[in-house]
PDB file of N, CA, C and O in Angstrom:
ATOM      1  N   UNK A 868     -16.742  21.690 -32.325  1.00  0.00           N
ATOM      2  CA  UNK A 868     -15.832  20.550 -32.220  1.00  0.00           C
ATOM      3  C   UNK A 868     -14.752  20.819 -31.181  1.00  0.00           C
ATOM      4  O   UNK A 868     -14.419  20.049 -30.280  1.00  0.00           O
ATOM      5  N   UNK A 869     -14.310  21.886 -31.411  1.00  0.00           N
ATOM      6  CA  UNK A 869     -12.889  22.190 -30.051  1.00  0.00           C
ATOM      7  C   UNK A 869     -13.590  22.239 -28.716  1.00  0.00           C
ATOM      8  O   UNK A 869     -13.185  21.598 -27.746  1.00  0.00           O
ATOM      9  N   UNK A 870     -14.962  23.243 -28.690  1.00  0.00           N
ATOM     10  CA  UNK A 870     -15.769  22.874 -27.366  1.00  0.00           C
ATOM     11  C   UNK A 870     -15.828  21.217 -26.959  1.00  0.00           C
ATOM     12  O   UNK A 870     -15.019  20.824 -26.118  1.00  0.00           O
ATOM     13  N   UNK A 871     -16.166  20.877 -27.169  1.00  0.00           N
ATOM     14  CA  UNK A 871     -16.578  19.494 -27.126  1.00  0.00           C
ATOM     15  C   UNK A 871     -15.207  18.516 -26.856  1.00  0.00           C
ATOM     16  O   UNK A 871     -15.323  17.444 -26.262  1.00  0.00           O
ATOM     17  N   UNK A 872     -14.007  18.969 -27.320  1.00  0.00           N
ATOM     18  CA  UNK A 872     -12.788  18.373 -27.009  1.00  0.00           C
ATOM     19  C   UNK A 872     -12.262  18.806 -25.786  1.00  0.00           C
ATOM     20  O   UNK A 872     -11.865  18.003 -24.942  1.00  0.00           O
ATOM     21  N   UNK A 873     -12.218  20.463 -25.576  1.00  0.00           N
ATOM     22  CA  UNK A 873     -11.953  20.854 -24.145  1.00  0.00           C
ATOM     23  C   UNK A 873     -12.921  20.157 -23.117  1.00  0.00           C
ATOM     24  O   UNK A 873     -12.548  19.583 -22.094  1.00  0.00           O
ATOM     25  N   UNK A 874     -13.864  20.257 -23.428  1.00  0.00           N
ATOM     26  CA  UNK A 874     -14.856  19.802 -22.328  1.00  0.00           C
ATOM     27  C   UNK A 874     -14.663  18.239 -22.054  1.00  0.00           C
ATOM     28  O   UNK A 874     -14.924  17.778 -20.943  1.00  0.00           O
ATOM     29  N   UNK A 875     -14.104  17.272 -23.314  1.00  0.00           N
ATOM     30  CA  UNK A 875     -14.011  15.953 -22.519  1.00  0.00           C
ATOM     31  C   UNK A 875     -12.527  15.854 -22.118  1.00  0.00           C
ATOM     32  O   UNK A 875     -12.059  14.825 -21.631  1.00  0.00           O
ATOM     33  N   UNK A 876     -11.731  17.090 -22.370  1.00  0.00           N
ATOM     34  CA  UNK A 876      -9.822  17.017 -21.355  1.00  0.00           C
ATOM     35  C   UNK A 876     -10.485  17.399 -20.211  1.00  0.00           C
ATOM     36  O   UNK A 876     -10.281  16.671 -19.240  1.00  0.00           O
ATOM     37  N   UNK A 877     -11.383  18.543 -20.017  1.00  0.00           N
ATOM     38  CA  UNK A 877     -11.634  18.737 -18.872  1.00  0.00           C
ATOM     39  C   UNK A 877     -12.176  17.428 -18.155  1.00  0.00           C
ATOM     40  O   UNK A 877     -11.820  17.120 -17.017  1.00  0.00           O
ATOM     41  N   UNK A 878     -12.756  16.942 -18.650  1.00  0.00           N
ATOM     42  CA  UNK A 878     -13.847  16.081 -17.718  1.00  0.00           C
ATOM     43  C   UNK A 878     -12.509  14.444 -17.487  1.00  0.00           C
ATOM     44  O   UNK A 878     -12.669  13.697 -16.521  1.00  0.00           O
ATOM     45  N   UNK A 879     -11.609  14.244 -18.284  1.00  0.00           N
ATOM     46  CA  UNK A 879     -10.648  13.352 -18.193  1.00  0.00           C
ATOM     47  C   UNK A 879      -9.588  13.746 -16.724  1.00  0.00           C
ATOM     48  O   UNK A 879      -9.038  13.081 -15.846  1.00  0.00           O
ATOM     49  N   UNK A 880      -9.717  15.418 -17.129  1.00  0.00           N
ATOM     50  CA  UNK A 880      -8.761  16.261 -16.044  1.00  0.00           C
ATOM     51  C   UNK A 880      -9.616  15.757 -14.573  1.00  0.00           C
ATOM     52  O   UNK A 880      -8.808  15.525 -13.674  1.00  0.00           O
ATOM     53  N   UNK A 881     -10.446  15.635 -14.337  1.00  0.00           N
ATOM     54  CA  UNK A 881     -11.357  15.974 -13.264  1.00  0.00           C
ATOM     55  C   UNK A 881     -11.092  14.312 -12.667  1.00  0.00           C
ATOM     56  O   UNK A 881     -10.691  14.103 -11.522  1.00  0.00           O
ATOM     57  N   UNK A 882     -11.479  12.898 -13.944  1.00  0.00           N
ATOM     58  CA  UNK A 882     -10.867  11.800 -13.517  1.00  0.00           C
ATOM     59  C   UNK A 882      -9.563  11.404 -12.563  1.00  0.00           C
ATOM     60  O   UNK A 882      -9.551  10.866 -11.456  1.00  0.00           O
ATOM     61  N   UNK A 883      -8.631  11.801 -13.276  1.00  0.00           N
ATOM     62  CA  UNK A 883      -7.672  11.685 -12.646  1.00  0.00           C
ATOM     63  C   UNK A 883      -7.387  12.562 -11.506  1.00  0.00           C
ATOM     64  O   UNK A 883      -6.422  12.294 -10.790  1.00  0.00           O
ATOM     65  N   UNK A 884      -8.119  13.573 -11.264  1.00  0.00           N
ATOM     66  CA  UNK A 884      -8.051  14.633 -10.013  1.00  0.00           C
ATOM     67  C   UNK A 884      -7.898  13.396  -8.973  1.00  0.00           C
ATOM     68  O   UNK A 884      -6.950  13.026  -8.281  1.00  0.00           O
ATOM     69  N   UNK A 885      -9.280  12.886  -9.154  1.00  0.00           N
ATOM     70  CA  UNK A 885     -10.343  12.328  -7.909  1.00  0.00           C
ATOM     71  C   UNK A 885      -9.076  10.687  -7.715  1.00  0.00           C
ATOM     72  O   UNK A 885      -8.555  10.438  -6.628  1.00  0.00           O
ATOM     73  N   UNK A 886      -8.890  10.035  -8.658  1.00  0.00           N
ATOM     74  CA  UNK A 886      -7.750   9.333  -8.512  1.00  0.00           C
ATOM     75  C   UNK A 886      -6.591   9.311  -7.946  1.00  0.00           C
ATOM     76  O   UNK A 886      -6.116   8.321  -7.391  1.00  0.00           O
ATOM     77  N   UNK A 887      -6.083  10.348  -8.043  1.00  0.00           N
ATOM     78  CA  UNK A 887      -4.755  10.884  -7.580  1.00  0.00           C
ATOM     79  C   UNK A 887      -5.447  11.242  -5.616  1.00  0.00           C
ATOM     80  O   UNK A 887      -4.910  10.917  -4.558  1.00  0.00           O
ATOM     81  N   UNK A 888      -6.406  11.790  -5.788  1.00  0.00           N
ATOM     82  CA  UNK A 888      -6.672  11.996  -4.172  1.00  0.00           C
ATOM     83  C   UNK A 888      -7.571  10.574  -3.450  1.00  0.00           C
ATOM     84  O   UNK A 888      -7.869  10.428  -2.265  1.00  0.00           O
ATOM     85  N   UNK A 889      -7.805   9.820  -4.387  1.00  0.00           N
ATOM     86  CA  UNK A 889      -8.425   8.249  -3.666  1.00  0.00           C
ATOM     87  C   UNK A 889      -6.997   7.420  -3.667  1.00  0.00           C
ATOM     88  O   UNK A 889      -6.973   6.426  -2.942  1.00  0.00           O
ATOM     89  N   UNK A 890      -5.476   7.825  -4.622  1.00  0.00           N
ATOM     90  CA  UNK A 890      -4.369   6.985  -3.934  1.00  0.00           C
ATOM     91  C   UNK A 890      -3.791   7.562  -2.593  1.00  0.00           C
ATOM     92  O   UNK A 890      -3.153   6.904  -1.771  1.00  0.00           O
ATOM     93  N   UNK A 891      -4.068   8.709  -2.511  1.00  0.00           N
ATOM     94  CA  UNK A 891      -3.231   9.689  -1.470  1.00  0.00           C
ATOM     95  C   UNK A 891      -4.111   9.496   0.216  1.00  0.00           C
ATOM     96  O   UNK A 891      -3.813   9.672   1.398  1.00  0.00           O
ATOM     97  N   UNK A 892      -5.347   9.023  -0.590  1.00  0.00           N
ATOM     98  CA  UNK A 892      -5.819   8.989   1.282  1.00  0.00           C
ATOM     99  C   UNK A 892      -5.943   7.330   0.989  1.00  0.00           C
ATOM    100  O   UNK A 892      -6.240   6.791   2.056  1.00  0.00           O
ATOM    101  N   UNK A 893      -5.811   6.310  -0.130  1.00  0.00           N
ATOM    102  CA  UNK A 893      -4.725   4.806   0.416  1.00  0.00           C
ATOM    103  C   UNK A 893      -3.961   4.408   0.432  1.00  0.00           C
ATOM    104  O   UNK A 893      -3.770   3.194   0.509  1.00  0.00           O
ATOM    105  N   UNK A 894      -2.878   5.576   0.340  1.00  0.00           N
ATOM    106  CA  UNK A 894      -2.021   5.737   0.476  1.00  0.00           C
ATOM    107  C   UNK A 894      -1.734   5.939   2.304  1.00  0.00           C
ATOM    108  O   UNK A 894      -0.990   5.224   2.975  1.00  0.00           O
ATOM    109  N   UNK A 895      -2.667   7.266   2.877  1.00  0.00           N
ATOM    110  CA  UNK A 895      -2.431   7.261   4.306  1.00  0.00           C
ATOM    111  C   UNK A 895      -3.264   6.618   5.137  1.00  0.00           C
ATOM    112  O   UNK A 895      -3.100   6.805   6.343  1.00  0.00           O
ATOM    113  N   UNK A 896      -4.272   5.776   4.709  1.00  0.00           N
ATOM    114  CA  UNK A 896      -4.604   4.625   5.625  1.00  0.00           C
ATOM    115  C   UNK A 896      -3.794   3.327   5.684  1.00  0.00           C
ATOM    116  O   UNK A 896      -3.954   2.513   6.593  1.00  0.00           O
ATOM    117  N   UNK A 897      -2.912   3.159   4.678  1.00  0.00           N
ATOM    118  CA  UNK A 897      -1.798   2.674   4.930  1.00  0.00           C
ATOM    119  C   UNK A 897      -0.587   2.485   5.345  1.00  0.00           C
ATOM    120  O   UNK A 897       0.218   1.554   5.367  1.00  0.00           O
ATOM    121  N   UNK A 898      -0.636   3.751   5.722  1.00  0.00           N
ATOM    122  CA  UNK A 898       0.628   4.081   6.789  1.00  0.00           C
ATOM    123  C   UNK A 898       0.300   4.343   7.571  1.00  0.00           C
ATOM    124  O   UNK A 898       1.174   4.423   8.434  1.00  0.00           O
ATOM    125  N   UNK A 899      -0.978   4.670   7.992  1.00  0.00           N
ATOM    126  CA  UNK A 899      -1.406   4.570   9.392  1.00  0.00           C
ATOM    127  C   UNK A 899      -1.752   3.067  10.000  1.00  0.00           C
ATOM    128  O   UNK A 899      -1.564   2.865  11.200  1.00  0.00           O
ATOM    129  N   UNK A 900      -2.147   2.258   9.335  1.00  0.00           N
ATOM    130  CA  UNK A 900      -2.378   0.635   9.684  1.00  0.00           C
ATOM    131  C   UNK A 900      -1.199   0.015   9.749  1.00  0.00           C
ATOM    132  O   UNK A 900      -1.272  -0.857  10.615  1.00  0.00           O
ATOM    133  N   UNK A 901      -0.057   0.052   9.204  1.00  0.00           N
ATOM    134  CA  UNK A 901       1.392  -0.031   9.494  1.00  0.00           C
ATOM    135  C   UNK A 901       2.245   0.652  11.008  1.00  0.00           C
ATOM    136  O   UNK A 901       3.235   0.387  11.690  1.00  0.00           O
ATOM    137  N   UNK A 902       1.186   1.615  10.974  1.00  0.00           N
ATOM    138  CA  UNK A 902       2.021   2.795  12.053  1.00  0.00           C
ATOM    139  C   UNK A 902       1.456   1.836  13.531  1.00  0.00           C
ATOM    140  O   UNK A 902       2.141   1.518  14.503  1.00  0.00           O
ATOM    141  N   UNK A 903      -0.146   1.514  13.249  1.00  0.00           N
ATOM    142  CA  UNK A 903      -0.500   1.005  14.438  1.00  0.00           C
ATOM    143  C   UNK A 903      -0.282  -0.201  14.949  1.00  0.00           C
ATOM    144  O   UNK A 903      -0.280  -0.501  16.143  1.00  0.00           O
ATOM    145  N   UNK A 904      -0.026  -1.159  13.675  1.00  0.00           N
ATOM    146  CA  UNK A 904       0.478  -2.776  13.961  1.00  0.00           C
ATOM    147  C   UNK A 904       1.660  -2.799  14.491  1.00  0.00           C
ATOM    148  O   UNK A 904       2.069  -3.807  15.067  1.00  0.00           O
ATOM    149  N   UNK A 905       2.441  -1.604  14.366  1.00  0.00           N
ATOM    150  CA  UNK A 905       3.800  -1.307  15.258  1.00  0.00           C
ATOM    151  C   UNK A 905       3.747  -1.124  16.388  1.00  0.00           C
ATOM    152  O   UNK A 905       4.349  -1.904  17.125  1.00  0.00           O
ATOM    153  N   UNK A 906       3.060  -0.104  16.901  1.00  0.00           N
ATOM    154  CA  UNK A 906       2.341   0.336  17.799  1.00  0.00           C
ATOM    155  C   UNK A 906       1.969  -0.802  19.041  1.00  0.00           C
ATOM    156  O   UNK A 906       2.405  -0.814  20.192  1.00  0.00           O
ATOM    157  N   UNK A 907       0.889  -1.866  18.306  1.00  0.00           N
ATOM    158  CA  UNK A 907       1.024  -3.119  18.736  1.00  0.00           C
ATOM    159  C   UNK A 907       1.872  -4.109  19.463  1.00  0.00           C
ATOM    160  O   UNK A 907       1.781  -4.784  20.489  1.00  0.00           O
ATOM    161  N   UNK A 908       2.777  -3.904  18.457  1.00  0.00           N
ATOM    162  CA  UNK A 908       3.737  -4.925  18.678  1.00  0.00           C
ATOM    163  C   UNK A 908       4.613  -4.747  19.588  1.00  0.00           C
ATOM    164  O   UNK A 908       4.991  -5.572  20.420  1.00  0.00           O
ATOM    165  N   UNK A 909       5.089  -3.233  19.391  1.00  0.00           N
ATOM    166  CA  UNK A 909       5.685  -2.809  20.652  1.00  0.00           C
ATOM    167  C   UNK A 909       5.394  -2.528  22.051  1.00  0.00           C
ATOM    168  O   UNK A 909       6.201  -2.274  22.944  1.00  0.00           O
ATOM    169  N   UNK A 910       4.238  -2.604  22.107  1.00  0.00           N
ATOM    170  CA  UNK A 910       3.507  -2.533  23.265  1.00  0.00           C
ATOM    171  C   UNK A 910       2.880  -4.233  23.631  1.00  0.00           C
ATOM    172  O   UNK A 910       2.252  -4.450  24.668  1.00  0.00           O
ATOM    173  N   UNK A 911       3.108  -5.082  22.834  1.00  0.00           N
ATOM    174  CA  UNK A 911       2.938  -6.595  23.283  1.00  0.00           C
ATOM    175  C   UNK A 911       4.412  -7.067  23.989  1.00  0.00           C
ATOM    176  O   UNK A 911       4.562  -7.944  24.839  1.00  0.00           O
ATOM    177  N   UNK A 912       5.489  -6.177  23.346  1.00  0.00           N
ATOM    178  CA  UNK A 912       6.909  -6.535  24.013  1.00  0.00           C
ATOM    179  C   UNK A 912       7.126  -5.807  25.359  1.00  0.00           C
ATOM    180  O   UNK A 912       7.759  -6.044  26.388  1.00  0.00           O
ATOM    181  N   UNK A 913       6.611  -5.171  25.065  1.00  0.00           N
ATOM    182  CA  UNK A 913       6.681  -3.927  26.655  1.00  0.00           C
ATOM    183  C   UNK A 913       6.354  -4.652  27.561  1.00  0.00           C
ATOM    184  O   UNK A 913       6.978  -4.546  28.617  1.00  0.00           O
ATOM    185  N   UNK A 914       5.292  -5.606  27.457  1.00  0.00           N
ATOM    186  CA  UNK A 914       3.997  -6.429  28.355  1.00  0.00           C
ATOM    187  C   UNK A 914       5.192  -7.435  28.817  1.00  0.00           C
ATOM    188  O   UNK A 914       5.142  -7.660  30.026  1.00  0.00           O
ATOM    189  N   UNK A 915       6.050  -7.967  28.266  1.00  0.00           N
ATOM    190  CA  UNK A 915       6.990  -8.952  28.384  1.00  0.00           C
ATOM    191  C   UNK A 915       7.814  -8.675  29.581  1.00  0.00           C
ATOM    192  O   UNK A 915       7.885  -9.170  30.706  1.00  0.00           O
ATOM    193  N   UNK A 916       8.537  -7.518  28.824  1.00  0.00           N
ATOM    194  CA  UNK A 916      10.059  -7.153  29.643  1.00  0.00           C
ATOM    195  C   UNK A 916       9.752  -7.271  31.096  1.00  0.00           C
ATOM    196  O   UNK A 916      10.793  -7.302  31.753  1.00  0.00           O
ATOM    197  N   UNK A 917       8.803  -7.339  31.730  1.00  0.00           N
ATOM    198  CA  UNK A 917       8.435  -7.289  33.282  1.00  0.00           C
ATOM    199  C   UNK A 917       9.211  -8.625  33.671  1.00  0.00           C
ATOM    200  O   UNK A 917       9.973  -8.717  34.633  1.00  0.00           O
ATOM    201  N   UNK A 918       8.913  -9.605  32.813  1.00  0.00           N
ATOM    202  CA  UNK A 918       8.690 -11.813  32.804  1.00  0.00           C
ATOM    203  C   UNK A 918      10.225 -11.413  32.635  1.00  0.00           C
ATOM    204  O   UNK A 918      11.064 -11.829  33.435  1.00  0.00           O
ATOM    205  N   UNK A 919      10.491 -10.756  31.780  1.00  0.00           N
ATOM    206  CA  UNK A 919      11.882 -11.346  31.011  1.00  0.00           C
ATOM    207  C   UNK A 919      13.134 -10.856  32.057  1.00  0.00           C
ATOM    208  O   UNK A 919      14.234 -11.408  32.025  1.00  0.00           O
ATOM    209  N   UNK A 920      12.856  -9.896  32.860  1.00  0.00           N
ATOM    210  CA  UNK A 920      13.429  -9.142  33.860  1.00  0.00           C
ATOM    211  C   UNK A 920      12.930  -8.845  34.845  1.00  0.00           C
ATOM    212  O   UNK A 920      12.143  -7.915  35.019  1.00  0.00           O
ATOM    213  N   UNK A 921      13.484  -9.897  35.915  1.00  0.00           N
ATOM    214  CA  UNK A 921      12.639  -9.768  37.333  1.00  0.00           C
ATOM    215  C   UNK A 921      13.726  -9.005  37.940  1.00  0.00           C
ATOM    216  O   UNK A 921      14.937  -9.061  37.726  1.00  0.00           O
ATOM    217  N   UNK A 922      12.698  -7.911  39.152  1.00  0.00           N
ATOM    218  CA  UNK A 922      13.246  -7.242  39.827  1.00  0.00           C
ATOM    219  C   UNK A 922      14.643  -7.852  40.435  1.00  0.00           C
ATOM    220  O   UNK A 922      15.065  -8.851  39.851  1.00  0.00           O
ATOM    221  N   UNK A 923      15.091  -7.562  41.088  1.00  0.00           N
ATOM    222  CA  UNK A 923      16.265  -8.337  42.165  1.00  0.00           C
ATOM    223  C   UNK A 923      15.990  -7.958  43.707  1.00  0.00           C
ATOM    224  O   UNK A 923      16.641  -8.298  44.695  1.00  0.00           O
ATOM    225  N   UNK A 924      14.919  -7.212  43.632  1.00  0.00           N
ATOM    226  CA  UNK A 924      14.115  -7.321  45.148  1.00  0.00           C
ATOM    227  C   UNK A 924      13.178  -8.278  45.672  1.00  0.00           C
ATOM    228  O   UNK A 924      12.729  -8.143  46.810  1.00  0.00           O
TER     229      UNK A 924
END
C-alpha cells in the first residue's frame, strides 16, 4: 500500500515537472513574440523618420 502511494506522488511529481517546464518555454515564446512585434514597430518608425525629416540639402 505505501509502495503504491509513493509511486502515484511520484508519478503526480513527474506531472507537474513537465507543466511547470511547458509554462516556462510559454512563457518564453511569449516574450520573445512581444520582443519581436517591438522590434517591428520600431523599425516601421525608423522607415518614417527619413519623410518626417528632410535633409536641408
Amino acid at each position: 500500500m505505501l509502495t503504491e502511494l509513493v509511486n502515484a506522488r511520484q508519478a503526480e511529481l513527474r506531472v507537474q515537472e513537465t507543466q511547470i517546464a511547458h509554462r516556462m518555454a510559454w512563457s518564453q515564446i511569449v516574450r520573445v513574440e512581444r520582443l519581436e512585434r517591438a522590434l517591428r514597430i520600431a523599425r516601421g518608425r525608423l522607415q518614417l523618420l527619413p519623410t518626417l525629416f528632410p535633409k536641408a540639402n
